[in-house]
Structure formats: structure tokens, C-alpha cells
Amino acid sequence: MTTTLTSHRPRPPAQPPSLKAKRLPRYAAPAIALAAVLVAAGIVYGAGIGGPVLVVVAGALLYLAGLFAAANAVEGRRSARNRTWSALIHSAFALAVLPLASVVWTLVSKGAERLDGDFFGTSMNNIGARDAGGGAYHAIVGTLEQVGIAALITVPLGVLCAIYVVEYGRGRFAFAIRFFVDVMTGIPSIVAGLFVLAFWVLIVSPVFNDGRPGFSGFAAALALGVLMLPTVVRSTEEMLRLVPAPLREGAYALGVPKWKTILRVVLPTALPGIVTGVMLAVARAAGETAPVLLVAGGGAAINFNPFENNQSSLALFVYQQAGDASKYAPARAWTAALTLVALVLVLTIAAKLLARRNRLGR
């Protein structure tokens, strides 16, 4: 009997299945974008059908198509759709940021010419068309006073109105308030200026001015307040509605009165959003020209009294200098525009920091 011995060699262990899916290399997207731009430039300039804008648009379309095709071939259709939609979102973001970046670059590059002490320390009083000097000190003073008075009048009134609508308002009266606030939101600035001109300047101011109508910065503040009020009311109303109901219910369960709950719980919680709405209203008021021109009249001299005589503002100063025939006027206009944007930015940052320090602790 013959016994056959068979040698059993150990089999190599089975390799576990790979959990890593195939991915495009990191350089794939930039390479596709570069190729898309080059192809688009060759098509557009070769055919002579457009310029840089058409190259960017065509390049974006080719990039999306190329990215989808490459991802579909390597990663699969699901990942290709995800990459394509992500690219669309990023493109939309870039499209939204480009105009803003262009505006900021234009303001900084053209407005830096007159960023000097003479511009911020002098006015346009006794400055002729051939004089290179002159500044916007009077306009800066007017803007701060007019917007400040308008905010002092509008912010408490708008916040109280929003509190009534959200916390107390029921029935037809609250509906009427919301309706008229919505109507006021679409009022053109020139209409607000005409209203204050007809009411305050022509009817009320003669009583305190020996029968003569008087232009003033306070009248401009009233017109700006008419424009600010609906923005403050609507933004505050929306922020108060976002405050969670359990915060109110917890305060009521502890026996806290409703007015104190609103003051100590609801308002601190909604404060950051309220500040944002207020600063939007302030930015709109600071950039208005027509109401200031109608009821404040503008002026070249410095006027610290907002209740008497003409007063200018930065927006009105930009408008006047942009239409001036002097070769030195455009530089003043650009610097004043840059100053206005910087002023609103500083006020917004200061208000945000103040709201962060005083909001309800979590």
C-alpha cells in the first residue's frame, strides 16, 4: 500500500476590501480650471466675439463641464454631481464677492489721494474752482449730527413699536401697524424729504424763525428718521419672533412680570440682531442725498448747530463734488465716499462689540 503525502502550503491571508474610493488628485480641479480658461480665451479671442467677461463666463461653463466629466470617470456619477454643485456654490460666492471687492478697491485707490489733514480739518468755505485745498470737515459734522439725531428719535420708537406688535399686538390695530410699516419700507427718499419740507420747514419752522422757513440739520434728521423707522421696526420684529418661547415661559413660571421678562430676557437675547437692523438703517440714512438737499440745503461752511441754518452731509458733499467742474473736485468726491464707508464700518463694528458685551449670557 502506497501512501501519498501531499504537502499543504499555507495560503496567503485574504486581503480585506479597500474602503478608500477613487478620488481625483488635488491638482485636478486647478488644472481643469486653467485648461478651461485657456480654451475659452482661444475660442473667444480667436473668433473675435467678445472680451474678458465672455472669457470668464465661457471658462466657468467649460470648467463645470470638465470637472463633471473627470469626476464621473474616476469617482462615479454621485460624486461628480456633488463636485459640480459645490463648484456652482463657490462660483456664486465669488460672483457675489467680486463686485464688493471691486467697489472697495476703487474707493481705496481713488480715495487715498486726499487722505490728509487738510481734507479732514477744513471746509469748502471760500474755496474756488481753481483752489486745490478744501475738505469735508463740515460734511462729516453734518452727517454725524443728522444721523445721530435720527437714530435717537427712531431707534427707541421702532423698538417699542416692534415690542408692541410681537408681545402685545392683536387684532386689526396690530395688522394696521404692520401694513403701514411695510408701506413705509418702499417710500422713496425724495418723498420723505418732501414730507418734511412741507410739514416742518414750511409750517413748523416759521413759528420759531420770525415767520421765515428755515432749513436745518434737524429737518434733515427728521427726513432720515422717516426712512430709518420701517427698517428698525421690521428687523426688530423679526429678531423678537426668533427668541425661543421656553425663555419667556421659564420667566413667567418664576413669577417674573411680562414687562420685566421682555426687558431682561427677550431684548438681551435678540440684541445682536436688533443692532444689525439698526446699523442697516443707519447706513441707509448716512448715504441719502435727496432729503438733505431738500430740507438742509447743504452749505460750504461749518455749522455745529443742527437747529439753525444750512448744513451739509458726506453724501451731499459727494454729489456736489462729483458734479463740480473743478479738476480737484473728483478727488474730494472719492475721498469723501471712502470716508463715508469707513465711518459706517467703524460705527457697525462698535455697535457689534457693544451688543456682544451686553447680550444675555448662555
Short mmCIF file of C-alpha atoms in Angstrom, two decimals:
data_model
loop_
_atom_site.label_atom_id
_atom_site.label_comp_id
_atom_site.label_asym_id
_atom_site.label_seq_id
_atom_site.Cartn_x
_atom_site.Cartn_y
_atom_site.Cartn_z
CA MET A 1 0.00 0.00 0.00
CA THR A 2 1.46 3.20 -1.10
CA THR A 3 0.73 6.30 0.90
CA THR A 4 0.90 9.53 -0.99
CA LEU A 5 1.92 12.50 1.08
CA THR A 6 0.60 15.76 -0.19
CA SER A 7 2.33 18.90 1.03
CA HIS A 8 -0.11 21.53 2.16
CA ARG A 9 1.32 25.01 1.73
CA PRO A 10 -0.30 27.75 3.84
CA ARG A 11 -2.47 30.03 1.77
CA PRO A 12 -1.75 33.72 1.95
CA PRO A 13 -4.28 35.65 4.02
CA ALA A 14 -7.12 37.22 2.07
CA GLN A 15 -6.72 40.95 1.55
CA PRO A 16 -9.52 42.97 3.13
CA PRO A 17 -11.56 45.01 0.70
CA SER A 18 -10.34 48.59 0.35
CA LEU A 19 -12.57 51.20 1.97
CA LYS A 20 -10.98 54.04 0.04
CA ALA A 21 -12.84 55.16 -3.02
CA LYS A 22 -11.04 56.52 -6.03
CA ARG A 23 -10.53 60.24 -5.81
CA LEU A 24 -9.34 62.90 -8.19
CA PRO A 25 -5.92 64.26 -7.29
CA ARG A 26 -5.80 67.66 -5.65
CA TYR A 27 -4.30 69.30 -8.69
CA ALA A 28 -7.14 68.11 -10.93
CA ALA A 29 -9.56 70.97 -10.23
CA PRO A 30 -6.98 73.79 -10.72
CA ALA A 31 -5.68 72.07 -13.85
CA ILE A 32 -9.21 71.77 -15.28
CA ALA A 33 -9.88 75.42 -14.43
CA LEU A 34 -6.67 76.58 -16.15
CA ALA A 35 -7.41 74.48 -19.21
CA ALA A 36 -10.99 75.80 -19.33
CA VAL A 37 -9.82 79.42 -19.22
CA LEU A 38 -7.22 78.82 -21.94
CA VAL A 39 -9.73 77.09 -24.19
CA ALA A 40 -12.32 79.80 -23.60
CA ALA A 41 -9.78 82.53 -24.34
CA GLY A 42 -8.75 80.77 -27.54
CA ILE A 43 -12.35 80.43 -28.70
CA VAL A 44 -13.44 83.98 -27.75
CA TYR A 45 -10.38 85.86 -28.98
CA GLY A 46 -9.86 83.56 -31.94
CA ALA A 47 -13.39 84.13 -33.18
CA GLY A 48 -13.35 87.80 -32.12
CA ILE A 49 -16.73 87.58 -30.41
CA GLY A 50 -16.03 89.19 -27.04
CA GLY A 51 -13.67 90.24 -24.32
CA PRO A 52 -12.56 89.24 -20.80
CA VAL A 53 -16.08 88.98 -19.40
CA LEU A 54 -17.11 86.44 -22.04
CA VAL A 55 -13.87 84.54 -21.43
CA VAL A 56 -14.70 84.26 -17.71
CA VAL A 57 -18.27 83.12 -18.41
CA ALA A 58 -17.25 80.59 -21.05
CA GLY A 59 -14.37 79.39 -18.90
CA ALA A 60 -16.72 78.82 -15.94
CA LEU A 61 -19.07 76.75 -18.09
CA LEU A 62 -16.23 74.72 -19.54
CA TYR A 63 -14.77 74.20 -16.07
CA LEU A 64 -18.07 72.84 -14.74
CA ALA A 65 -18.43 70.51 -17.71
CA GLY A 66 -14.82 69.32 -17.47
CA LEU A 67 -15.00 68.81 -13.72
CA PHE A 68 -18.17 66.75 -14.04
CA ALA A 69 -16.70 64.60 -16.79
CA ALA A 70 -13.45 63.94 -14.90
CA ALA A 71 -15.19 63.21 -11.60
CA ASN A 72 -17.73 60.99 -13.32
CA ALA A 73 -14.97 58.92 -14.94
CA VAL A 74 -12.92 58.49 -11.75
CA GLU A 75 -15.25 58.85 -8.77
CA GLY A 76 -18.66 57.99 -10.11
CA ARG A 77 -21.78 59.89 -11.03
CA ARG A 78 -22.87 60.70 -7.46
CA SER A 79 -19.53 62.25 -6.52
CA ALA A 80 -19.46 64.10 -9.86
CA ARG A 81 -22.81 65.73 -9.10
CA ASN A 82 -21.59 66.68 -5.63
CA ARG A 83 -18.41 68.27 -7.01
CA THR A 84 -20.35 70.15 -9.68
CA TRP A 85 -22.85 71.63 -7.25
CA SER A 86 -20.05 72.56 -4.84
CA ALA A 87 -18.29 74.35 -7.69
CA LEU A 88 -21.52 76.18 -8.54
CA ILE A 89 -21.88 77.35 -4.92
CA HIS A 90 -18.27 78.53 -4.82
CA SER A 91 -18.75 80.31 -8.14
CA ALA A 92 -21.85 82.08 -6.83
CA PHE A 93 -19.89 83.20 -3.77
CA ALA A 94 -17.07 84.54 -5.94
CA LEU A 95 -19.60 86.28 -8.17
CA ALA A 96 -21.11 87.99 -5.13
CA VAL A 97 -17.75 88.99 -3.66
CA LEU A 98 -16.20 90.35 -6.87
CA PRO A 99 -18.42 93.48 -7.13
CA LEU A 100 -17.85 94.24 -3.45
CA ALA A 101 -14.10 93.80 -3.81
CA SER A 102 -14.15 95.98 -6.91
CA VAL A 103 -16.01 98.75 -5.08
CA VAL A 104 -13.63 98.61 -2.11
CA TRP A 105 -10.56 98.63 -4.36
CA THR A 106 -11.89 101.56 -6.39
CA LEU A 107 -12.70 103.57 -3.26
CA VAL A 108 -9.32 102.91 -1.66
CA SER A 109 -7.27 103.51 -4.80
CA LYS A 110 -9.03 106.72 -5.83
CA GLY A 111 -9.91 107.99 -2.37
CA ALA A 112 -6.41 107.78 -0.95
CA GLU A 113 -5.31 110.85 -2.93
CA ARG A 114 -6.83 113.35 -0.47
CA LEU A 115 -6.40 111.44 2.78
CA ASP A 116 -4.64 114.29 4.54
CA GLY A 117 -5.15 116.62 7.45
CA ASP A 118 -6.40 119.43 5.24
CA PHE A 119 -9.30 117.32 3.98
CA PHE A 120 -10.45 116.34 7.47
CA GLY A 121 -9.71 119.68 9.13
CA THR A 122 -11.13 122.28 6.74
CA SER A 123 -14.37 123.01 4.93
CA MET A 124 -15.18 124.25 1.44
CA ASN A 125 -15.83 127.79 2.62
CA ASN A 126 -14.08 130.35 0.35
CA ILE A 127 -12.68 127.56 -1.86
CA GLY A 128 -12.91 128.35 -5.57
CA ALA A 129 -12.76 126.16 -8.64
CA ARG A 130 -9.01 126.73 -9.04
CA ASP A 131 -8.15 126.02 -5.41
CA ALA A 132 -6.68 122.60 -4.72
CA GLY A 133 -7.44 122.71 -1.00
CA GLY A 134 -10.70 122.37 0.83
CA GLY A 135 -12.08 119.46 2.77
CA ALA A 136 -15.14 117.74 4.14
CA TYR A 137 -14.98 118.65 7.81
CA HIS A 138 -18.33 120.44 7.62
CA ALA A 139 -19.90 117.44 5.87
CA ILE A 140 -18.56 114.98 8.46
CA VAL A 141 -20.01 117.11 11.27
CA GLY A 142 -23.35 117.32 9.48
CA THR A 143 -23.51 113.57 8.85
CA LEU A 144 -22.74 112.69 12.48
CA GLU A 145 -25.30 115.16 13.84
CA GLN A 146 -28.08 114.31 11.41
CA VAL A 147 -27.71 110.54 11.65
CA GLY A 148 -27.24 110.72 15.42
CA ILE A 149 -30.42 112.75 15.95
CA ALA A 150 -32.34 110.49 13.57
CA ALA A 151 -31.13 107.41 15.47
CA LEU A 152 -32.05 108.93 18.85
CA ILE A 153 -35.58 109.52 17.60
CA THR A 154 -36.06 106.38 15.52
CA VAL A 155 -34.42 103.55 17.45
CA PRO A 156 -36.49 103.81 20.68
CA LEU A 157 -39.68 104.40 18.70
CA GLY A 158 -39.00 101.50 16.32
CA VAL A 159 -38.03 99.05 19.08
CA LEU A 160 -41.10 99.93 21.17
CA CYS A 161 -43.32 99.55 18.12
CA ALA A 162 -41.86 96.12 17.38
CA ILE A 163 -42.28 95.04 21.01
CA TYR A 164 -45.95 96.02 20.91
CA VAL A 165 -46.57 94.18 17.66
CA VAL A 166 -44.85 90.97 18.81
CA GLU A 167 -45.67 90.81 22.51
CA TYR A 168 -48.96 92.69 22.89
CA GLY A 169 -50.47 93.46 19.49
CA ARG A 170 -53.58 91.56 18.50
CA GLY A 171 -56.36 92.25 16.06
CA ARG A 172 -56.84 94.96 13.50
CA PHE A 173 -54.66 97.60 15.14
CA ALA A 174 -51.55 95.40 15.05
CA PHE A 175 -52.37 94.41 11.47
CA ALA A 176 -52.67 98.09 10.53
CA ILE A 177 -49.27 98.83 12.08
CA ARG A 178 -47.62 96.02 10.11
CA PHE A 179 -49.32 97.17 6.93
CA PHE A 180 -48.19 100.79 7.24
CA VAL A 181 -44.66 99.74 8.20
CA ASP A 182 -44.49 97.62 5.04
CA VAL A 183 -45.76 100.57 3.00
CA MET A 184 -43.18 102.91 4.56
CA THR A 185 -40.40 100.47 3.66
CA GLY A 186 -40.90 101.25 -0.02
CA ILE A 187 -41.15 105.04 0.31
CA PRO A 188 -38.57 106.80 -1.90
CA SER A 189 -36.19 109.09 -0.07
CA ILE A 190 -37.32 112.10 -2.09
CA VAL A 191 -40.88 111.60 -0.78
CA ALA A 192 -39.64 111.62 2.81
CA GLY A 193 -37.76 114.83 2.10
CA LEU A 194 -40.83 116.44 0.53
CA PHE A 195 -42.96 115.43 3.52
CA VAL A 196 -40.59 117.08 6.00
CA LEU A 197 -40.23 120.09 3.70
CA ALA A 198 -44.00 120.59 3.53
CA PHE A 199 -44.62 119.95 7.23
CA TRP A 200 -41.59 121.06 9.23
CA VAL A 201 -39.76 123.57 7.05
CA LEU A 202 -42.78 125.43 5.63
CA ILE A 203 -45.26 125.13 8.53
CA VAL A 204 -43.50 124.50 11.85
CA SER A 205 -40.12 126.22 11.47
CA PRO A 206 -41.59 129.69 10.63
CA VAL A 207 -43.14 129.73 14.12
CA PHE A 208 -39.63 129.74 15.65
CA ASN A 209 -37.94 131.76 12.90
CA ASP A 210 -39.90 135.05 12.75
CA GLY A 211 -42.22 133.75 10.06
CA ARG A 212 -39.46 132.63 7.68
CA PRO A 213 -38.97 128.98 6.68
CA GLY A 214 -35.70 127.66 7.99
CA PHE A 215 -33.51 124.91 6.59
CA SER A 216 -31.61 122.97 9.23
CA GLY A 217 -29.84 119.74 10.00
CA PHE A 218 -32.66 118.80 12.37
CA ALA A 219 -35.10 118.81 9.45
CA ALA A 220 -32.74 116.51 7.59
CA ALA A 221 -32.63 114.25 10.66
CA LEU A 222 -36.44 114.07 10.64
CA ALA A 223 -36.44 113.05 6.97
CA LEU A 224 -33.76 110.43 7.60
CA GLY A 225 -35.77 109.18 10.57
CA VAL A 226 -38.76 108.57 8.32
CA LEU A 227 -36.53 106.34 6.18
CA MET A 228 -34.95 104.56 9.14
CA LEU A 229 -38.12 103.76 11.08
CA PRO A 230 -39.55 100.91 8.96
CA THR A 231 -36.17 99.16 8.78
CA VAL A 232 -35.76 99.29 12.55
CA VAL A 233 -39.32 98.08 13.18
CA ARG A 234 -39.18 95.17 10.74
CA SER A 235 -35.73 93.94 11.76
CA THR A 236 -36.56 94.19 15.48
CA GLU A 237 -39.87 92.41 14.96
CA GLU A 238 -38.20 89.50 13.19
CA MET A 239 -35.49 89.20 15.86
CA LEU A 240 -38.06 89.20 18.68
CA ARG A 241 -40.01 86.44 16.96
CA LEU A 242 -36.85 84.31 16.85
CA VAL A 243 -36.46 84.34 20.63
CA PRO A 244 -37.39 80.81 21.85
CA ALA A 245 -40.74 80.61 23.63
CA PRO A 246 -39.32 78.48 26.52
CA LEU A 247 -37.27 81.50 27.64
CA ARG A 248 -40.44 83.51 28.11
CA GLU A 249 -42.29 80.58 29.68
CA GLY A 250 -39.46 79.93 32.14
CA ALA A 251 -39.50 83.56 33.26
CA TYR A 252 -43.31 83.51 33.64
CA ALA A 253 -43.09 80.26 35.66
CA LEU A 254 -40.75 82.01 38.09
CA GLY A 255 -43.28 84.77 38.58
CA VAL A 256 -41.46 87.44 36.56
CA PRO A 257 -43.83 90.08 35.15
CA LYS A 258 -44.21 90.29 31.40
CA TRP A 259 -42.60 93.73 31.08
CA LYS A 260 -39.57 92.60 33.06
CA THR A 261 -39.32 89.39 31.00
CA ILE A 262 -39.22 91.49 27.84
CA LEU A 263 -36.67 93.86 29.31
CA ARG A 264 -34.33 91.33 30.96
CA VAL A 265 -34.74 88.20 28.83
CA VAL A 266 -36.23 88.85 25.38
CA LEU A 267 -34.38 92.03 24.45
CA PRO A 268 -30.88 90.84 25.53
CA THR A 269 -31.38 87.62 23.58
CA ALA A 270 -32.42 89.47 20.42
CA LEU A 271 -29.93 92.32 20.88
CA PRO A 272 -27.31 91.26 18.26
CA GLY A 273 -29.97 91.02 15.55
CA ILE A 274 -31.57 94.29 16.62
CA VAL A 275 -28.20 96.04 16.42
CA THR A 276 -27.68 94.66 12.92
CA GLY A 277 -31.03 96.07 11.79
CA VAL A 278 -30.29 99.42 13.38
CA MET A 279 -26.93 99.65 11.64
CA LEU A 280 -28.55 98.81 8.31
CA ALA A 281 -30.92 101.71 8.89
CA VAL A 282 -28.04 103.98 9.88
CA ALA A 283 -26.08 103.02 6.76
CA ARG A 284 -29.07 103.82 4.56
CA ALA A 285 -29.63 107.17 6.28
CA ALA A 286 -25.97 108.16 6.05
CA GLY A 287 -25.96 107.57 2.30
CA GLU A 288 -29.08 109.57 1.44
CA THR A 289 -28.67 112.75 -0.57
CA ALA A 290 -32.11 113.99 -1.67
CA PRO A 291 -33.65 114.61 1.80
CA VAL A 292 -30.59 116.53 2.98
CA LEU A 293 -30.58 118.65 -0.17
CA LEU A 294 -34.30 119.45 0.16
CA VAL A 295 -34.56 120.34 3.84
CA ALA A 296 -30.98 121.15 4.96
CA GLY A 297 -29.91 122.95 1.81
CA GLY A 298 -26.27 122.00 2.05
CA GLY A 299 -23.53 124.51 2.66
CA ALA A 300 -19.81 125.13 2.37
CA ALA A 301 -19.22 126.43 5.91
CA ILE A 302 -19.01 124.54 9.19
CA ASN A 303 -22.27 124.56 11.17
CA PHE A 304 -22.30 122.83 14.56
CA ASN A 305 -25.88 123.87 15.33
CA PRO A 306 -28.32 121.39 13.73
CA PHE A 307 -31.32 123.59 14.53
CA GLU A 308 -30.29 126.69 12.57
CA ASN A 309 -29.06 127.47 9.07
CA ASN A 310 -27.98 125.18 6.27
CA GLN A 311 -25.98 122.05 6.91
CA SER A 312 -24.25 119.59 4.60
CA SER A 313 -23.53 115.85 4.80
CA LEU A 314 -20.99 113.49 3.30
CA ALA A 315 -23.45 112.04 0.78
CA LEU A 316 -24.47 115.53 -0.35
CA PHE A 317 -20.81 116.58 -0.47
CA VAL A 318 -20.02 113.65 -2.77
CA TYR A 319 -22.95 114.58 -5.02
CA GLN A 320 -21.89 118.22 -5.24
CA GLN A 321 -18.21 117.50 -5.84
CA ALA A 322 -18.97 114.84 -8.46
CA GLY A 323 -20.87 117.44 -10.47
CA ASP A 324 -18.36 120.26 -9.96
CA ALA A 325 -16.37 121.42 -12.96
CA SER A 326 -13.16 121.85 -10.97
CA LYS A 327 -10.37 119.40 -11.74
CA TYR A 328 -9.80 119.00 -7.99
CA ALA A 329 -13.41 118.04 -7.25
CA PRO A 330 -13.30 114.34 -8.26
CA ALA A 331 -10.52 113.61 -5.75
CA ARG A 332 -12.57 115.24 -2.99
CA ALA A 333 -15.62 113.21 -4.00
CA TRP A 334 -13.75 109.89 -3.92
CA THR A 335 -12.16 110.64 -0.55
CA ALA A 336 -15.50 111.70 0.90
CA ALA A 337 -17.07 108.46 -0.35
CA LEU A 338 -14.26 106.45 1.25
CA THR A 339 -14.73 108.42 4.48
CA LEU A 340 -18.46 107.69 4.49
CA VAL A 341 -17.90 103.94 4.04
CA ALA A 342 -15.21 103.90 6.73
CA LEU A 343 -17.47 105.84 9.11
CA VAL A 344 -20.33 103.38 8.70
CA LEU A 345 -17.89 100.47 9.12
CA VAL A 346 -16.50 101.89 12.36
CA LEU A 347 -19.99 102.51 13.76
CA THR A 348 -21.08 98.99 12.82
CA ILE A 349 -18.05 97.36 14.49
CA ALA A 350 -18.50 99.47 17.63
CA ALA A 351 -22.21 98.59 17.83
CA LYS A 352 -21.47 94.88 17.32
CA LEU A 353 -18.88 94.89 20.11
CA LEU A 354 -21.27 96.72 22.42
CA ALA A 355 -24.08 94.27 21.68
CA ARG A 356 -21.78 91.30 22.30
CA ARG A 357 -20.81 92.59 25.72
CA ASN A 358 -24.39 93.25 26.79
CA ARG A 359 -26.27 90.26 25.39
CA LEU A 360 -27.82 87.62 27.62
CA GLY A 361 -25.21 85.13 28.85
CA ARG A 362 -25.79 81.50 27.90
#
